[in-house]
Short mmCIF file of C-alpha atoms in Angstrom, two decimals:
data_model
loop_
_atom_site.label_atom_id
_atom_site.label_comp_id
_atom_site.label_asym_id
_atom_site.label_seq_id
_atom_site.Cartn_x
_atom_site.Cartn_y
_atom_site.Cartn_z
CA MET A 16 -114.87 39.34 329.83
CA SER A 17 -113.00 41.87 327.76
CA ILE A 18 -114.73 45.02 326.89
CA ARG A 19 -118.31 45.72 327.62
CA THR A 20 -120.73 48.58 327.11
CA GLN A 21 -123.91 49.29 328.70
CA ASP A 22 -126.47 52.05 327.64
CA LEU A 23 -123.81 54.03 325.87
CA VAL A 24 -124.85 57.42 325.03
CA TRP A 25 -122.57 60.06 323.32
CA LYS A 26 -123.58 63.50 321.73
CA ILE A 27 -122.39 66.15 319.64
CA GLY A 28 -124.02 69.23 320.92
CA LYS A 29 -127.71 68.41 321.33
CA LYS A 30 -127.56 65.39 318.35
CA ILE A 31 -127.38 62.00 319.62
CA ILE A 32 -124.63 59.99 317.89
CA LEU A 33 -124.75 56.79 320.02
CA ASP A 34 -127.84 55.95 321.52
CA ARG A 35 -127.87 53.38 324.21
CA VAL A 36 -125.35 50.90 322.46
CA SER A 37 -124.85 47.79 324.67
CA PHE A 38 -122.56 44.61 323.39
CA GLU A 39 -119.74 42.62 324.86
CA ALA A 40 -116.40 41.51 323.10
CA ARG A 41 -115.29 38.33 324.06
CA PRO A 42 -111.87 37.65 324.90
CA GLY A 43 -109.48 36.29 321.78
CA ARG A 44 -112.40 36.90 319.26
CA MET A 45 -112.73 39.27 316.02
CA LEU A 46 -115.62 41.51 316.54
CA GLY A 47 -116.62 43.26 313.15
CA LEU A 48 -118.40 46.51 313.45
CA LEU A 49 -120.65 47.38 310.36
CA GLY A 50 -123.05 50.43 309.24
CA PRO A 51 -123.44 53.11 306.66
CA ASN A 52 -121.39 56.28 307.04
CA GLY A 53 -122.57 58.25 309.79
CA SER A 54 -123.98 55.12 311.99
CA GLY A 55 -121.57 56.10 314.80
CA LYS A 56 -118.78 53.48 314.10
CA THR A 57 -115.92 55.67 314.59
CA SER A 58 -117.21 57.58 317.47
CA LEU A 59 -117.63 53.80 319.26
CA LEU A 60 -114.15 53.11 318.67
CA ARG A 61 -112.61 56.34 320.16
CA LEU A 62 -114.94 55.95 323.22
CA LEU A 63 -113.80 52.35 323.35
CA ALA A 64 -110.19 53.42 323.09
CA GLY A 65 -110.53 55.78 325.81
CA LEU A 66 -110.10 58.77 323.88
CA LYS A 67 -113.66 60.40 324.54
CA ARG A 68 -116.11 59.77 327.37
CA PRO A 69 -119.78 58.93 327.28
CA HIS A 70 -122.26 61.54 328.43
CA SER A 71 -124.03 58.38 329.93
CA GLY A 72 -123.82 54.76 330.08
CA GLU A 73 -120.65 52.55 330.78
CA ILE A 74 -117.63 51.00 329.18
CA THR A 75 -115.81 48.26 331.29
CA LEU A 76 -112.69 46.44 330.91
CA ASP A 77 -112.71 43.15 332.58
CA GLY A 78 -115.50 44.51 334.81
CA LYS A 79 -113.65 47.81 335.65
CA ASP A 80 -115.39 50.90 334.52
CA ILE A 81 -112.99 52.83 331.93
CA GLY A 82 -113.56 56.26 333.52
CA SER A 83 -111.88 55.06 336.73
CA ILE A 84 -108.70 54.02 334.82
CA GLY A 85 -105.70 56.10 333.67
CA ARG A 86 -104.94 57.16 330.15
CA ARG A 87 -101.53 55.49 330.56
CA THR A 88 -103.01 52.20 332.08
CA ILE A 89 -105.66 52.11 329.18
CA ALA A 90 -102.79 52.46 326.63
CA GLN A 91 -101.01 49.79 328.02
CA ARG A 92 -103.65 47.17 327.13
CA VAL A 93 -105.90 48.85 324.49
CA ALA A 94 -104.32 49.54 321.22
CA PHE A 95 -106.01 51.97 318.53
CA VAL A 96 -105.32 52.04 314.81
CA GLU A 97 -107.06 55.01 313.46
CA GLN A 98 -108.23 55.27 309.84
CA HIS A 99 -106.20 58.45 308.98
CA ALA A 100 -103.06 57.37 311.37
CA THR A 101 -99.85 59.91 310.32
CA THR A 102 -96.35 59.31 310.81
CA ASN A 103 -93.25 61.32 310.18
CA ALA A 104 -92.02 60.72 307.05
CA ASN A 105 -88.36 60.93 308.26
CA LEU A 106 -88.50 57.82 310.28
CA ARG A 107 -87.64 54.09 309.82
CA VAL A 108 -90.31 51.34 310.20
CA VAL A 109 -88.67 50.15 313.24
CA ASP A 110 -88.64 53.65 314.99
CA VAL A 111 -92.39 54.16 314.29
CA VAL A 112 -92.99 50.47 315.67
CA LYS A 113 -91.07 51.78 318.99
CA LEU A 114 -93.29 54.57 319.64
CA GLY A 115 -95.77 51.78 320.64
CA ARG A 116 -93.55 51.15 323.79
CA PHE A 117 -94.28 54.92 325.26
CA PRO A 118 -97.20 53.80 327.54
CA HIS A 119 -95.05 51.20 329.37
CA ARG A 120 -92.19 53.45 329.55
CA SER A 121 -91.83 56.08 332.49
CA MET A 122 -90.27 59.79 331.82
CA PHE A 123 -87.08 58.54 333.01
CA SER A 124 -86.63 55.16 332.22
CA GLY A 125 -84.01 54.08 329.54
CA TRP A 126 -84.90 51.43 326.89
CA THR A 127 -84.89 48.00 327.93
CA LEU A 128 -84.35 44.30 326.67
CA ALA A 129 -88.04 43.95 327.16
CA ASP A 130 -89.00 46.77 324.75
CA ASP A 131 -86.54 45.40 322.12
CA GLN A 132 -88.39 42.27 322.53
CA ALA A 133 -91.83 43.57 322.25
CA VAL A 134 -90.61 45.62 318.98
CA GLU A 135 -89.17 42.48 317.39
CA GLN A 136 -92.03 40.31 318.23
CA ALA A 137 -94.51 43.20 316.93
CA LEU A 138 -92.50 43.60 313.57
CA GLU A 139 -92.35 39.58 313.03
CA CYS A 140 -96.29 39.22 313.74
CA ALA A 141 -97.15 42.17 311.11
CA GLY A 142 -94.78 40.55 308.67
CA MET A 143 -92.45 43.80 308.56
CA ILE A 144 -89.11 41.98 309.85
CA ASP A 145 -87.52 42.42 306.29
CA LYS A 146 -88.79 46.08 306.27
CA ARG A 147 -87.72 47.16 309.51
CA ASN A 148 -85.08 49.48 308.32
CA ALA A 149 -86.81 50.84 305.56
CA PRO A 150 -87.66 54.45 305.42
CA TRP A 151 -91.51 55.41 305.80
CA GLN A 152 -91.90 56.93 302.61
CA SER A 153 -90.64 54.18 300.80
CA LEU A 154 -93.39 51.85 301.69
CA SER A 155 -96.49 50.71 300.00
CA GLY A 156 -100.02 51.50 301.20
CA GLY A 157 -100.17 47.90 302.85
CA GLU A 158 -96.95 47.91 304.45
CA LYS A 159 -97.70 51.40 305.80
CA GLN A 160 -101.10 49.70 307.34
CA ARG A 161 -99.10 46.66 308.80
CA ALA A 162 -96.36 49.14 310.25
CA HIS A 163 -99.30 50.93 312.00
CA ILE A 164 -100.36 47.44 313.29
CA ALA A 165 -96.93 46.60 314.22
CA ARG A 166 -96.69 49.77 316.45
CA ALA A 167 -100.18 48.72 318.01
CA LEU A 168 -98.91 45.38 318.68
CA ALA A 169 -95.95 46.71 320.46
CA GLN A 170 -97.93 48.01 323.26
CA SER A 171 -98.64 44.35 323.89
CA PRO A 172 -102.37 44.94 323.97
CA LYS A 173 -105.12 42.75 325.30
CA GLU A 174 -107.47 44.59 323.20
CA LEU A 175 -106.84 45.87 319.31
CA ILE A 176 -109.14 48.46 317.83
CA LEU A 177 -109.13 49.32 314.28
CA ASP A 178 -111.16 51.82 311.91
CA GLU A 179 -111.48 50.66 308.86
CA PRO A 180 -107.75 49.52 308.29
CA THR A 181 -108.46 48.46 304.56
CA ASN A 182 -109.58 51.53 303.21
CA HIS A 183 -107.49 52.50 299.91
CA LEU A 184 -106.02 49.25 299.78
CA ASP A 185 -105.71 46.59 296.76
CA ILE A 186 -107.50 43.43 297.08
CA GLN A 187 -104.38 41.46 297.93
CA HIS A 188 -103.45 43.86 301.10
CA GLN A 189 -106.84 43.54 302.08
CA ILE A 190 -107.05 40.14 302.40
CA SER A 191 -103.55 39.95 303.59
CA LEU A 192 -104.28 42.63 306.30
CA MET A 193 -107.81 40.73 307.47
CA ARG A 194 -105.87 37.42 307.77
CA LEU A 195 -103.23 39.11 309.88
CA VAL A 196 -105.92 40.52 312.30
CA ALA A 197 -107.74 37.39 312.35
CA ASP A 198 -104.99 35.21 313.15
CA LEU A 199 -103.99 37.62 316.47
CA PRO A 200 -104.52 35.77 319.72
CA ILE A 201 -106.03 38.82 321.54
CA THR A 202 -109.25 40.53 321.52
CA SER A 203 -110.04 42.90 318.26
CA ILE A 204 -112.82 45.08 317.16
CA ILE A 205 -112.50 46.16 313.59
CA ALA A 206 -114.66 48.62 311.70
CA LEU A 207 -115.39 47.83 308.27
CA HIS A 208 -117.12 48.66 304.89
CA ASP A 209 -116.65 45.49 302.87
CA LEU A 210 -119.50 43.15 304.15
CA ASN A 211 -118.01 40.10 302.51
CA HIS A 212 -114.43 40.38 304.54
CA ALA A 213 -116.44 40.87 307.70
CA ALA A 214 -118.40 37.72 306.89
CA MET A 215 -115.23 35.85 306.08
CA PHE A 216 -113.06 36.71 308.87
CA CYS A 217 -115.01 38.04 311.79
CA ASP A 218 -116.31 35.96 314.72
CA GLU A 219 -119.22 38.10 315.24
CA LEU A 220 -120.75 41.24 313.99
CA ILE A 221 -122.59 44.55 315.04
CA VAL A 222 -124.65 46.50 312.52
CA MET A 223 -125.32 49.97 313.27
CA GLN A 224 -127.51 52.33 312.07
CA ARG A 225 -127.91 56.04 313.20
CA GLY A 226 -126.13 55.32 316.53
CA ARG A 227 -128.12 52.07 317.16
CA ILE A 228 -127.24 48.42 317.28
CA VAL A 229 -129.88 47.11 315.01
CA ALA A 230 -128.41 43.55 314.47
CA SER A 231 -125.63 41.35 316.34
CA GLY A 232 -124.47 37.91 316.40
CA THR A 233 -122.46 35.41 314.23
CA PRO A 234 -122.14 36.34 310.49
CA ASP A 235 -124.74 33.65 309.29
CA LYS A 236 -127.25 35.30 311.89
CA VAL A 237 -126.36 38.68 311.00
CA MET A 238 -125.89 38.74 307.08
CA THR A 239 -129.50 38.33 305.96
CA GLU A 240 -130.98 39.59 302.84
CA THR A 241 -133.49 41.82 305.04
CA VAL A 242 -130.54 43.57 306.93
CA LEU A 243 -128.66 44.52 303.85
CA ARG A 244 -131.81 45.83 302.09
CA ASP A 245 -133.01 47.75 305.24
CA VAL A 246 -129.79 48.96 306.55
CA PHE A 247 -127.31 49.15 303.66
CA ALA A 248 -129.96 49.73 301.04
CA VAL A 249 -128.80 46.87 298.38
CA ASP A 250 -130.39 43.95 296.96
CA ALA A 251 -128.35 40.85 297.39
CA ARG A 252 -128.65 37.15 297.69
CA VAL A 253 -126.86 35.66 300.79
CA GLU A 254 -125.48 32.02 300.26
CA THR A 255 -123.74 29.94 302.67
CA SER A 256 -121.16 27.58 302.06
CA PRO A 257 -121.75 23.76 302.36
CA HIS A 258 -118.07 23.26 303.83
CA HIS A 259 -118.40 26.22 306.81
CA ALA A 260 -121.14 28.41 308.10
CA ARG A 261 -119.67 31.71 306.66
CA PRO A 262 -122.25 33.47 304.34
CA HIS A 263 -121.20 35.34 301.35
CA ILE A 264 -122.97 38.07 299.63
CA HIS A 265 -123.94 38.27 296.04
CA TYR A 266 -124.98 41.76 295.14
CA LEU A 267 -127.88 42.07 292.48
CA PRO A 268 -127.69 44.41 289.51
#
């Protein structure tokens, strides 16, 4: 067991944003989170990262209630790449990635060999070794996203949470980023807009609508023409490749 929620409820004022959300993210698997705008995806991710507290229900990490775990301890194992992450434009890439080591360091501790190794491994894993000394403002959109992921990986997390990381990237960088995340040997939960990317790369999917989970399971079970029509309001034909169980969506005019 990695991350698990049970009857999770979160509100803004009297408005229910998440309504009795229950699921489990299995270790080492990539879980895709889908749903129209306003379905509660970002709110759920922020709760999973420990940035907000639920009004009721439970979130557990390896069976332990997240509410009983200190914020620093959560940050040592759960890394969150937000949709609109910002970075000081005067920093180099390696300095950005080093920020990921803060949860593992005390106020008075110096930089260690373990910190250096974690940063170098994160840069290599994210494919940013060649850009380690590049100034932030010189990076492309795809490179910036990879640098944000490298910073998250420098935390040495067991779980990686990403909120629509492929937004505003060209198709080449979208595919490259999805391959990067899919190949990581850790649990990942990723909110996505592109349904075909979710079907192609994710091991399991959750579909949300108005704060509730309306479908969950493997891509071939979740990506049905009924779900696409009822949740996303699109007419489409879903085909499954004879070479693998991954569905592909063909949108109809």
